[in-house]
Coordinates of C-alpha atoms in Angstrom, one line a residue:
M1213 CA 93.8 125.7 100.8
T1214 CA 90.7 125.0 98.7
E1215 CA 88.9 121.7 98.1
E1216 CA 90.4 121.6 94.6
S1217 CA 94.0 121.7 95.9
S1218 CA 96.4 119.3 94.4
I1219 CA 100.1 118.6 93.9
H1220 CA 101.5 117.0 90.9
F1221 CA 105.2 116.1 90.2
H1222 CA 106.7 115.6 86.8
L1223 CA 110.0 113.8 86.6
S1224 CA 112.3 113.9 83.6
F1225 CA 115.9 112.9 83.0
I1226 CA 117.7 115.4 80.7
E1227 CA 121.2 114.5 81.9
P1228 CA 121.1 111.1 83.7
Q1229 CA 124.7 110.4 82.8
A1230 CA 125.6 113.5 84.9
H1231 CA 123.4 112.1 87.7
Y1232 CA 120.5 114.5 87.6
V1233 CA 116.7 114.2 87.8
N1234 CA 114.6 117.2 86.9
V1235 CA 111.5 117.8 89.0
K1236 CA 108.5 120.0 88.2
M1237 CA 106.1 120.5 91.1
T1238 CA 102.7 121.9 90.2
I1239 CA 100.8 123.3 93.2
K1240 CA 97.1 124.1 92.7
G1241 CA 94.5 125.5 95.0
F1242 CA 96.7 126.9 97.8
R1243 CA 95.3 130.4 97.5
N1244 CA 94.6 133.3 99.9
Q1245 CA 98.0 133.0 101.3
E1246 CA 100.8 135.6 101.4
Y1247 CA 103.4 133.0 100.8
I1248 CA 103.8 129.2 100.5
D1249 CA 106.7 127.3 102.1
V1250 CA 107.9 124.1 100.4
K1251 CA 110.1 121.7 102.3
M1252 CA 112.3 118.7 101.8
P1253 CA 112.8 116.1 104.6
V1254 CA 116.2 116.0 106.3
W1255 CA 116.0 112.2 106.9
T1256 CA 114.1 109.2 105.7
P1257 CA 112.1 106.8 108.0
G1258 CA 114.0 103.6 108.8
S1259 CA 117.4 105.2 108.6
Y1260 CA 118.0 107.3 111.7
L1261 CA 120.4 110.0 110.6
V1262 CA 119.8 113.6 109.5
R1263 CA 121.2 113.4 105.9
E1264 CA 120.4 116.9 104.8
Y1265 CA 118.9 115.9 101.5
A1266 CA 118.3 119.5 100.5
R1267 CA 122.0 119.9 99.9
H1268 CA 121.4 118.3 96.5
V1269 CA 118.7 120.6 95.3
E1270 CA 119.8 122.9 92.5
Q1271 CA 118.3 125.4 90.0
F1272 CA 115.3 126.2 92.2
V1273 CA 112.8 128.3 90.3
A1274 CA 109.2 129.3 91.2
K1275 CA 106.6 130.6 88.7
S1276 CA 103.0 131.4 88.5
A1277 CA 100.5 129.5 86.3
S1278 CA 100.8 132.3 83.8
D1279 CA 104.6 131.8 83.7
D1280 CA 105.6 134.8 85.8
Q1281 CA 108.7 134.3 87.8
L1282 CA 108.0 134.6 91.6
D1283 CA 110.3 135.8 94.3
F1284 CA 111.4 133.3 96.8
Q1285 CA 113.7 133.1 99.8
K1286 CA 115.4 130.1 101.4
I1287 CA 114.6 130.6 105.0
N1288 CA 116.4 127.6 106.5
K1289 CA 118.3 124.6 105.3
N1290 CA 115.4 122.7 103.8
T1291 CA 112.6 125.3 103.3
W1292 CA 111.9 127.7 100.4
R1293 CA 109.4 130.5 101.0
I1294 CA 107.6 131.5 97.8
N1295 CA 105.8 134.9 97.5
H1296 CA 102.3 133.9 96.4
S1297 CA 100.7 135.6 93.4
G1298 CA 97.2 134.2 94.1
E1299 CA 97.6 131.8 91.1
D1300 CA 98.6 128.2 91.0
L1301 CA 102.4 127.6 91.3
V1302 CA 105.0 125.7 89.4
V1303 CA 108.2 124.9 91.2
S1304 CA 111.1 123.5 89.2
Y1305 CA 114.4 122.1 90.5
S1306 CA 117.1 119.6 89.8
I1307 CA 118.4 116.9 92.1
Y1308 CA 121.9 115.5 92.0
G1309 CA 122.1 111.9 93.0
F1310 CA 125.2 109.7 92.9
E1311 CA 125.5 107.9 96.2
T1312 CA 125.3 104.1 96.3
S1313 CA 123.0 103.1 99.2
V1314 CA 119.5 102.0 99.9
R1315 CA 118.5 105.4 101.3
T1316 CA 120.0 107.9 98.8
N1317 CA 119.5 108.8 95.1
H1318 CA 121.7 107.1 92.5
I1319 CA 121.3 108.2 88.9
D1320 CA 123.4 107.3 85.9
D1321 CA 123.1 106.4 82.2
S1322 CA 121.7 103.0 83.0
H1323 CA 119.0 103.6 85.7
A1324 CA 117.7 105.9 88.4
F1325 CA 117.0 104.9 92.0
L1326 CA 115.1 107.6 93.7
S1327 CA 114.7 107.8 97.5
P1328 CA 111.5 109.9 97.7
A1329 CA 112.5 111.8 100.9
A1330 CA 115.5 113.0 98.9
T1331 CA 113.5 113.9 95.8
F1332 CA 110.1 115.4 96.6
L1333 CA 109.2 118.7 98.3
H1334 CA 105.9 119.1 100.2
V1335 CA 103.9 122.2 101.2
A1336 CA 104.6 123.0 104.8
G1337 CA 101.7 122.0 107.1
H1338 CA 100.1 119.8 104.4
I1339 CA 101.8 116.5 104.8
H1340 CA 98.4 114.9 104.4
Q1341 CA 97.9 116.3 100.9
E1342 CA 97.5 113.8 98.1
A1343 CA 100.0 113.8 95.2
T1344 CA 100.4 112.4 91.8
I1345 CA 103.7 111.7 90.0
T1346 CA 104.3 111.3 86.3
I1347 CA 107.7 110.1 85.0
D1348 CA 109.2 110.6 81.6
L1349 CA 111.5 107.8 80.7
P1350 CA 114.7 108.3 78.6
K1351 CA 114.3 106.5 75.3
T1352 CA 116.5 103.5 76.4
W1353 CA 114.6 102.9 79.7
T1354 CA 111.5 100.9 79.8
K1355 CA 110.4 100.1 83.3
I1356 CA 109.4 101.6 86.6
S1357 CA 109.2 99.7 89.9
T1358 CA 107.5 101.2 92.9
G1359 CA 104.9 100.4 95.5
L1360 CA 102.8 103.4 94.7
Q1361 CA 99.4 102.9 93.1
K1362 CA 99.4 103.2 89.3
S1363 CA 97.1 105.5 87.4
E1364 CA 94.4 103.7 85.4
S1365 CA 94.8 106.0 82.5
D1366 CA 98.6 106.5 82.3
L1367 CA 101.1 103.7 82.8
F1368 CA 103.8 106.2 84.0
T1369 CA 101.6 108.1 86.5
Y1370 CA 101.4 107.2 90.1
Y1371 CA 99.2 108.2 93.1
A1372 CA 100.0 108.8 96.8
A1373 CA 97.2 109.5 99.2
N1374 CA 99.5 111.6 101.3
F1375 CA 103.2 112.5 101.6
D1376 CA 103.9 109.9 104.4
I1377 CA 103.0 107.3 101.7
L1378 CA 105.0 109.1 99.0
Y1379 CA 108.1 109.4 101.2
D1380 CA 107.8 105.6 101.9
A1381 CA 107.7 104.5 98.3
P1382 CA 111.1 104.4 96.4
F1383 CA 111.3 104.3 92.6
E1384 CA 113.6 102.1 90.5
I1385 CA 113.6 103.4 86.9
G1386 CA 115.5 101.8 84.0
N1387 CA 115.7 98.3 82.6
Q1388 CA 115.6 96.1 85.7
D1389 CA 114.7 92.5 85.4
V1390 CA 111.1 92.2 86.7
W1391 CA 109.0 89.1 87.6
S1392 CA 106.2 88.4 90.0
F1393 CA 104.6 85.7 92.2
D1394 CA 101.8 85.4 94.7
A1395 CA 102.4 84.5 98.4
A1396 CA 100.0 84.8 101.4
N1397 CA 97.3 86.2 99.0
V1398 CA 99.6 89.1 98.2
H1399 CA 101.0 89.9 94.7
H1400 CA 104.8 90.3 94.9
E1401 CA 107.1 91.9 92.3
F1402 CA 110.8 91.4 92.1
A1403 CA 113.0 94.0 90.4
M1404 CA 116.6 93.0 90.0
V1405 CA 118.9 95.8 89.1
G1406 CA 122.2 94.9 87.5
S1407 CA 123.4 91.4 86.4
G1408 CA 123.6 88.5 88.8
N1409 CA 123.7 84.7 88.9
Y1410 CA 120.2 84.6 90.5
D1411 CA 117.6 81.9 89.8
K1412 CA 114.2 83.5 89.6
D1413 CA 112.2 80.4 90.3
R1414 CA 114.4 79.5 93.3
I1415 CA 114.1 83.0 94.8
A1416 CA 110.3 83.1 94.2
A1417 CA 109.9 79.7 95.9
D1418 CA 112.1 80.6 98.9
V1419 CA 110.7 84.1 99.4
T1420 CA 107.2 82.6 99.3
K1421 CA 108.1 80.5 102.3
I1422 CA 109.4 83.5 104.1
V1423 CA 106.3 85.6 103.3
E1424 CA 103.9 82.9 104.4
E1425 CA 105.8 82.1 107.7
E1426 CA 105.9 85.8 108.6
T1427 CA 102.2 86.3 107.7
R1428 CA 101.4 83.3 109.9
I1429 CA 103.3 84.9 112.9
W1430 CA 101.4 88.2 112.6
G1431 CA 98.0 86.7 111.7
S1432 CA 97.4 88.8 108.5
N1433 CA 99.2 90.6 105.8
P1434 CA 98.5 94.4 105.5
N1435 CA 99.2 94.6 101.7
D1436 CA 97.8 93.4 98.5
F1437 CA 100.9 94.4 96.5
Y1438 CA 104.6 94.4 97.5
V1439 CA 107.9 95.2 95.6
F1440 CA 111.4 93.9 96.3
I1441 CA 114.0 96.1 94.7
T1442 CA 117.5 94.5 94.7
H1443 CA 120.6 96.3 93.6
N1444 CA 123.4 93.8 92.6
Y1445 CA 127.0 94.9 93.2
Q1446 CA 130.4 93.4 93.2
I1447 CA 130.0 93.3 97.0
G1448 CA 126.6 94.3 98.3
S1449 CA 124.5 94.1 101.4
G1450 CA 122.0 96.1 103.5
G1451 CA 118.4 97.0 103.2
L1452 CA 115.7 99.5 104.0
E1453 CA 112.1 98.8 104.7
H1454 CA 109.1 100.7 103.3
L1455 CA 105.4 100.5 103.6
N1456 CA 104.8 98.0 100.8
S1457 CA 108.3 97.6 99.4
T1458 CA 112.0 97.2 100.3
V1459 CA 115.3 98.0 98.8
L1460 CA 118.1 95.5 99.2
G1461 CA 121.8 95.3 98.3
A1462 CA 123.3 92.0 97.2
T1463 CA 126.5 90.5 95.8
R1464 CA 125.9 89.7 92.1
S1465 CA 127.9 86.5 92.1
G1466 CA 126.7 85.2 95.4
Y1467 CA 123.3 83.7 94.7
N1468 CA 124.8 80.2 94.0
Q1469 CA 127.1 80.4 97.1
D1470 CA 125.5 78.9 100.2
V1471 CA 126.6 81.6 102.7
F1472 CA 125.8 84.6 100.5
Y1473 CA 122.4 83.2 99.4
K1474 CA 121.3 82.3 102.9
N1475 CA 122.4 85.8 104.1
Y1476 CA 120.4 87.3 101.3
L1477 CA 117.3 85.3 102.4
S1478 CA 117.9 86.5 106.0
L1479 CA 118.0 90.1 104.6
V1480 CA 114.7 89.5 102.8
A1481 CA 113.2 88.1 106.0
H1482 CA 114.5 91.1 108.0
E1483 CA 113.0 93.8 105.7
Y1484 CA 109.8 91.9 105.2
F1485 CA 109.3 91.5 108.9
H1486 CA 109.4 95.3 109.2
L1487 CA 106.0 95.4 107.3
W1488 CA 104.5 94.8 110.7
L1489 CA 107.2 95.7 113.2
V1490 CA 108.3 99.4 112.5
K1491 CA 106.0 100.3 109.6
R1492 CA 102.8 99.6 111.5
L1493 CA 103.6 98.4 115.1
R1494 CA 106.0 101.1 116.3
P1495 CA 107.0 103.3 119.2
K1496 CA 104.9 106.5 119.6
P1497 CA 107.8 108.9 118.6
L1498 CA 108.1 107.1 115.2
G1499 CA 104.7 108.2 113.8
P1500 CA 103.5 110.6 112.7
F1501 CA 106.9 111.6 111.6
N1502 CA 108.6 115.0 112.0
Y1503 CA 110.7 115.2 108.8
D1504 CA 112.5 118.4 109.9
E1505 CA 114.5 116.9 112.8
E1506 CA 115.5 113.8 114.7
N1507 CA 112.6 111.6 116.1
Y1508 CA 114.0 110.2 119.3
T1509 CA 113.1 106.9 120.8
S1510 CA 114.8 104.4 123.2
L1511 CA 113.0 101.5 121.6
L1512 CA 115.0 100.7 118.5
W1513 CA 116.2 97.7 120.5
I1514 CA 112.7 96.3 120.1
I1515 CA 111.8 97.2 116.5
E1516 CA 115.3 96.6 115.0
G1517 CA 116.7 94.2 117.6
F1518 CA 113.6 91.9 117.6
T1519 CA 113.7 91.9 113.8
A1520 CA 117.4 91.0 113.8
Y1521 CA 116.5 88.1 116.0
Y1522 CA 113.7 86.9 113.8
D1523 CA 115.4 87.3 110.4
N1524 CA 117.7 84.3 110.9
L1525 CA 115.1 82.4 112.9
I1526 CA 112.7 82.7 110.0
T1527 CA 115.3 81.2 107.7
R1528 CA 115.6 78.4 110.2
R1529 CA 111.9 77.8 110.3
C1530 CA 111.7 77.8 106.5
G1531 CA 114.4 75.1 106.4
F1532 CA 117.1 77.2 104.8
R1533 CA 119.4 76.8 107.8
D1534 CA 120.1 73.7 109.9
E1535 CA 120.3 73.9 113.6
K1536 CA 124.1 74.3 113.7
D1537 CA 124.1 77.0 111.1
Y1538 CA 121.3 78.9 112.9
L1539 CA 123.1 78.7 116.3
Q1540 CA 126.2 80.0 114.7
M1541 CA 124.3 83.0 113.4
L1542 CA 122.8 83.6 116.8
A1543 CA 126.1 83.3 118.5
L1544 CA 127.4 86.0 116.2
E1545 CA 125.2 88.5 117.9
F1546 CA 126.9 87.8 121.2
N1547 CA 130.4 87.9 119.8
T1548 CA 129.6 91.2 118.1
V1549 CA 128.5 92.8 121.3
Y1550 CA 131.0 91.3 123.7
N1551 CA 134.0 91.9 121.4
R1552 CA 133.3 95.6 121.6
P1553 CA 134.5 97.2 124.8
G1554 CA 131.7 99.6 124.4
F1555 CA 129.2 97.1 125.9
E1556 CA 130.5 98.1 129.3
Y1557 CA 129.8 101.8 128.6
Q1558 CA 126.6 102.1 126.7
S1559 CA 123.2 100.5 127.4
V1560 CA 121.0 99.3 124.6
G1561 CA 118.4 101.9 125.5
L1562 CA 121.0 104.6 125.2
A1563 CA 122.3 103.1 121.9
S1564 CA 118.7 103.4 120.6
F1565 CA 118.3 107.0 121.7
D1566 CA 121.8 108.0 120.4
T1567 CA 121.4 106.4 117.0
W1568 CA 121.1 109.8 115.4
I1569 CA 124.6 110.8 116.4
K1570 CA 126.4 107.4 116.7
Q1571 CA 125.0 104.4 114.8
Y1572 CA 125.5 105.9 111.3
R1573 CA 128.6 107.9 112.2
P1574 CA 131.2 105.4 113.5
D1575 CA 134.7 106.5 114.1
E1576 CA 137.9 104.8 115.3
N1577 CA 136.7 104.9 118.9
S1578 CA 133.2 103.7 118.4
A1579 CA 133.9 100.1 119.4
N1580 CA 135.2 101.4 122.7
T1581 CA 132.1 103.5 123.5
S1582 CA 129.1 102.0 121.9
I1583 CA 127.1 98.9 120.9
S1584 CA 124.5 98.2 118.2
Y1585 CA 120.9 97.9 119.2
Y1586 CA 120.5 95.4 116.4
N1587 CA 122.8 92.9 118.1
K1588 CA 122.0 93.6 121.7
G1589 CA 118.3 93.8 120.9
A1590 CA 118.5 90.3 119.3
M1591 CA 120.1 89.0 122.5
L1592 CA 117.3 90.4 124.6
A1593 CA 114.8 89.0 122.1
V1594 CA 116.1 85.4 122.5
A1595 CA 116.0 85.8 126.3
L1596 CA 112.4 86.9 126.1
D1597 CA 111.5 84.1 123.6
T1598 CA 113.1 81.3 125.6
K1599 CA 111.8 82.6 128.9
I1600 CA 108.3 82.7 127.7
I1601 CA 108.5 79.2 126.2
R1602 CA 109.9 77.9 129.5
E1603 CA 107.5 79.6 131.8
T1604 CA 104.4 78.8 129.8
N1605 CA 105.6 75.2 129.2
G1606 CA 105.7 75.9 125.4
V1607 CA 102.2 77.3 125.2
Y1608 CA 103.3 80.8 124.3
R1609 CA 106.4 82.4 122.9
L1610 CA 107.5 85.9 121.6
D1611 CA 105.5 85.3 118.4
D1612 CA 102.3 85.6 120.5
V1613 CA 103.4 88.8 122.1
L1614 CA 104.1 90.5 118.8
K1615 CA 100.8 89.4 117.2
A1616 CA 98.9 90.6 120.3
A1617 CA 100.8 94.0 120.2
Y1618 CA 100.1 94.4 116.5
T1619 CA 96.4 93.7 117.0
H1620 CA 96.0 95.9 120.0
F1621 CA 98.2 98.9 119.2
Y1622 CA 97.9 99.0 115.4
L1623 CA 94.7 97.2 114.2
I1624 CA 92.5 98.2 117.1
E1625 CA 93.8 101.5 118.6
G1626 CA 95.8 102.7 115.5
R1627 CA 98.6 104.2 117.5
G1628 CA 102.2 103.7 118.6
F1629 CA 103.2 102.1 121.8
E1630 CA 105.3 103.1 124.8
E1631 CA 107.8 100.7 126.4
K1632 CA 106.0 100.1 129.7
E1633 CA 102.7 99.3 128.0
F1634 CA 104.5 97.0 125.6
Q1635 CA 106.0 95.1 128.6
L1636 CA 102.6 95.0 130.4
L1637 CA 100.9 93.6 127.3
A1638 CA 103.6 91.0 126.9
E1639 CA 103.2 89.9 130.5
E1640 CA 99.4 89.9 130.3
V1641 CA 99.4 87.8 127.2
T1642 CA 101.9 85.2 128.5
G1643 CA 101.3 85.5 132.3
V1644 CA 105.1 85.7 132.7
S1645 CA 107.0 88.4 134.6
L1646 CA 109.6 89.9 132.1
S1647 CA 110.9 92.7 134.4
E1648 CA 114.4 91.2 134.6
I1649 CA 114.9 91.4 130.8
F1650 CA 113.2 94.8 130.3
G1651 CA 115.2 96.1 133.3
A1652 CA 118.4 95.2 131.5
V1653 CA 117.7 97.7 128.8
Y1654 CA 119.0 100.7 130.7
T1655 CA 121.8 99.2 132.7
L1656 CA 125.3 98.0 132.0
E1657 CA 124.8 94.8 133.9
E1658 CA 124.6 91.7 131.7
L1659 CA 122.0 89.0 132.0
D1660 CA 123.2 85.4 132.5
Y1661 CA 122.0 84.1 129.2
N1662 CA 122.5 80.5 130.1
N1663 CA 119.6 81.0 132.5
Y1664 CA 117.5 81.2 129.3
F1665 CA 119.4 78.8 127.0
N1666 CA 119.8 75.9 129.5
P1667 CA 116.1 75.2 129.9
M1668 CA 116.0 74.8 126.1
G1669 CA 118.8 72.3 126.3
Y1670 CA 121.6 74.6 125.0
E1671 CA 124.5 76.6 126.5
L1672 CA 126.4 79.7 125.6
V1673 CA 130.1 78.9 125.8
D1674 CA 133.2 81.1 125.3
L1675 CA 135.8 79.0 123.6
N1676 CA 138.4 81.6 124.6
E1677 CA 137.6 81.5 128.3
H1678 CA 140.8 79.7 129.2
N1679 CA 142.8 80.9 126.2
Q1680 CA 145.8 83.0 127.2
S1681 CA 146.8 84.4 123.8
L1682 CA 148.8 87.6 123.9
S1683 CA 147.9 90.9 122.3
L1684 CA 148.8 94.6 122.1
G1685 CA 145.1 95.4 121.7
I1686 CA 145.3 96.9 118.2
K1687 CA 143.7 96.2 114.8
T1688 CA 145.9 96.8 111.8
A1689 CA 145.5 97.1 108.0
N1690 CA 148.0 96.7 105.2
N1691 CA 148.0 99.8 103.0
D1692 CA 150.3 99.3 100.1
T1693 CA 152.9 97.5 102.3
R1694 CA 152.4 100.1 105.1
I1695 CA 151.1 98.6 108.4
L1696 CA 148.6 101.1 109.8
I1697 CA 146.8 101.0 113.1
K1698 CA 143.0 101.1 112.5
G1699 CA 141.7 100.4 116.0
V1700 CA 142.9 100.5 119.6
D1701 CA 141.0 98.6 122.3
R1702 CA 140.1 100.3 125.5
D1703 CA 142.3 99.3 128.5
S1704 CA 144.7 97.4 126.3
G1705 CA 148.5 97.8 126.4
A1706 CA 148.3 99.9 123.2
W1707 CA 145.6 102.0 124.8
H1708 CA 147.6 102.8 127.9
A1709 CA 150.9 103.3 126.0
G1710 CA 149.3 105.8 123.6
L1711 CA 149.4 104.1 120.2
N1712 CA 147.1 106.0 117.9
V1713 CA 144.8 105.1 115.0
N1714 CA 146.6 105.9 111.7
D1715 CA 150.1 105.4 113.3
E1716 CA 152.2 103.5 110.8
I1717 CA 154.2 100.7 112.5
I1718 CA 157.7 100.8 111.1
G1719 CA 159.5 98.4 113.4
V1720 CA 159.5 96.5 116.7
N1721 CA 162.4 96.0 119.1
G1722 CA 164.8 97.3 116.6
Y1723 CA 163.5 95.1 113.7
R1724 CA 161.9 96.6 110.7
L1725 CA 158.5 95.1 110.0
D1726 CA 158.0 93.0 106.9
P1727 CA 155.4 94.2 104.4
N1728 CA 152.7 91.9 105.8
G1729 CA 153.4 92.6 109.5
R1730 CA 154.3 89.1 110.4
E1731 CA 157.3 90.2 112.4
L1732 CA 155.0 91.8 114.9
E1733 CA 153.0 88.6 115.2
H1734 CA 156.2 86.5 115.8
I1735 CA 157.5 88.9 118.5
I1736 CA 154.2 88.8 120.4
H1737 CA 154.1 85.1 120.1
D1738 CA 157.5 84.7 121.6
S1739 CA 156.8 87.1 124.4
H1740 CA 155.1 86.8 127.8
A1741 CA 152.3 88.8 129.4
G1742 CA 153.9 91.9 131.0
D1743 CA 156.8 92.1 128.6
V1744 CA 157.4 95.5 127.2
I1745 CA 158.3 95.9 123.5
D1746 CA 159.4 99.0 121.7
V1747 CA 157.2 100.0 118.8
L1748 CA 158.6 102.4 116.2
V1749 CA 155.8 104.3 114.5
A1750 CA 155.5 107.2 112.0
R1751 CA 153.0 109.7 113.2
D1752 CA 152.3 112.6 110.9
G1753 CA 155.7 112.1 109.3
L1754 CA 157.5 112.0 112.6
L1755 CA 159.2 108.9 114.0
K1756 CA 158.5 107.9 117.5
T1757 CA 159.4 104.9 119.7
I1758 CA 156.6 103.9 122.1
P1759 CA 157.1 101.2 124.8
V1760 CA 154.0 98.9 124.9
T1761 CA 153.2 96.3 127.5
I1762 CA 151.9 93.0 126.1
G1763 CA 148.8 91.6 127.8
Y1764 CA 146.3 88.8 127.4
S1765 CA 143.7 89.1 124.7
D1766 CA 140.1 89.6 126.0
K1767 CA 138.4 88.6 122.7
K1768 CA 135.5 86.2 123.0
A1769 CA 134.6 83.3 120.8
Y1770 CA 131.1 82.3 121.8
I1771 CA 129.2 79.3 120.4
I1772 CA 125.8 78.0 121.3
Q1773 CA 125.8 74.2 121.6
P1774 CA 123.5 71.5 122.9
L1775 CA 124.0 70.4 126.5
E1776 CA 125.2 66.9 127.2
N1777 CA 122.6 64.5 128.5
R1778 CA 119.6 66.7 127.8
S1779 CA 116.4 65.8 129.6
E1780 CA 113.2 65.0 127.8
E1781 CA 111.8 68.3 128.9
Q1782 CA 114.8 70.2 127.6
L1783 CA 114.5 68.3 124.3
R1784 CA 110.8 69.2 124.1
L1785 CA 111.3 72.9 124.8
G1786 CA 114.3 73.1 122.6
S1787 CA 112.4 71.6 119.7
I1788 CA 109.6 74.2 120.2
W1789 CA 112.2 77.0 120.2
L1790 CA 114.0 75.8 117.0
S1791 CA 111.1 74.1 115.3
L1792 CA 110.8 73.9 111.6

């Protein structure tokens, strides 16, 4: 590689209606080499699944600067080896993209959303090489939204100091609705894709509150420019964080509905919080990235779980949720975990480590074998927050730990953290022993969370604790009047009897099921625990009668509510925890 080395991409859309983007990659200065390997990432940071982006690469061609075609060989799933002529190289290829998500390419006649890890190749061993990107817009498209630095000379050319930055800067290209506002001394741009009943002024005002509250927590904002890209769908959700941007999914008709809108603000708060936690303050294995394979860590319960705790807490602090609403959202984390039998089989540390094979690949048995580090991490985060508040008499809380960790590991030392040193720093900052909570990360034993809620003046209560409702332990779905089993709970009557997912329930105790399955509900309601009912199912076209024992439901219905007769101290600490 010479000092004059450079990489330039030229993007064009010859057939957007067929879901293609055409890419021309000009590689200059990489001389005195027998061959050059160019590679595509197999995953994108923030979404921990090997997605095999290279499967969408088509029409790969390599030429010299003098337009001579060069021989190449694909040496593995995501690497092309090009025989080097000694001249500069031009690599051309097409990418097919028609998957609706925040982490994959979607191209049609109205717009192109480009996930850079799924679009751009890099020269092997030169991830730190700078790159420029020029985009040719179709005649009917007018706008580009991205967090990358714009060229001063060309409105449609962008610059990335290295490929880590490029792979962390998605592009929205089309006719999106764009507006901007300033918050925490940072210029923010909104790009709304697709129609929706959103109010720009309201969103700008509310997101400003979120940005300023989160900047206050962390002490400083690392950006001077930030982009929110929102894709509006009939039903939409989810998001993915980036270095100075995020991509969100939203329900186009939900902005004037209280629940949908508050959940959208929580999503904004979640992804923006990742500016600090994940994108900068992160575990050692998550930077620098290895784009060729899984990057394992057991600490997603911190970086995602803590963020899942703070997203709704931020909306509470900003005044978007009242106390009751916030506590309902927090209780949802407990219900989600404890209503999956998998919480007795998988620790949150293992859930973090196994995200590459479990989190994004759920099946019919996932609820019986696994939990989400988002929900369980949020539960541990509230335990840490309330314990620190209690033990320090309200002087410190989890906010202070995060700010200190960001300052120490990222701003001062410029590196990732390990779990033990994160715990030690937290204990040093607060003067509180946190070993009980950190120790719960790798065990199946549950904390008594009321030990943490009660000093704040609240209690976690299961409304179903004394409820003896009956159940077979199955989840069903109505598919065109066919009642199909979609889930079987571990250790339930259905589990032990051998009912299977995708069994069609035809009848019970000699009665044919009505199209809505109400007959099954009536029979269970009129039975007693221990009764055996005969369930007639169709399995792969064969009829089979299976005797199933009815049992008590083990489903939880947790709420978090104020204690009666709270002391002045409980009221004081509780007000610190849930302060506006």
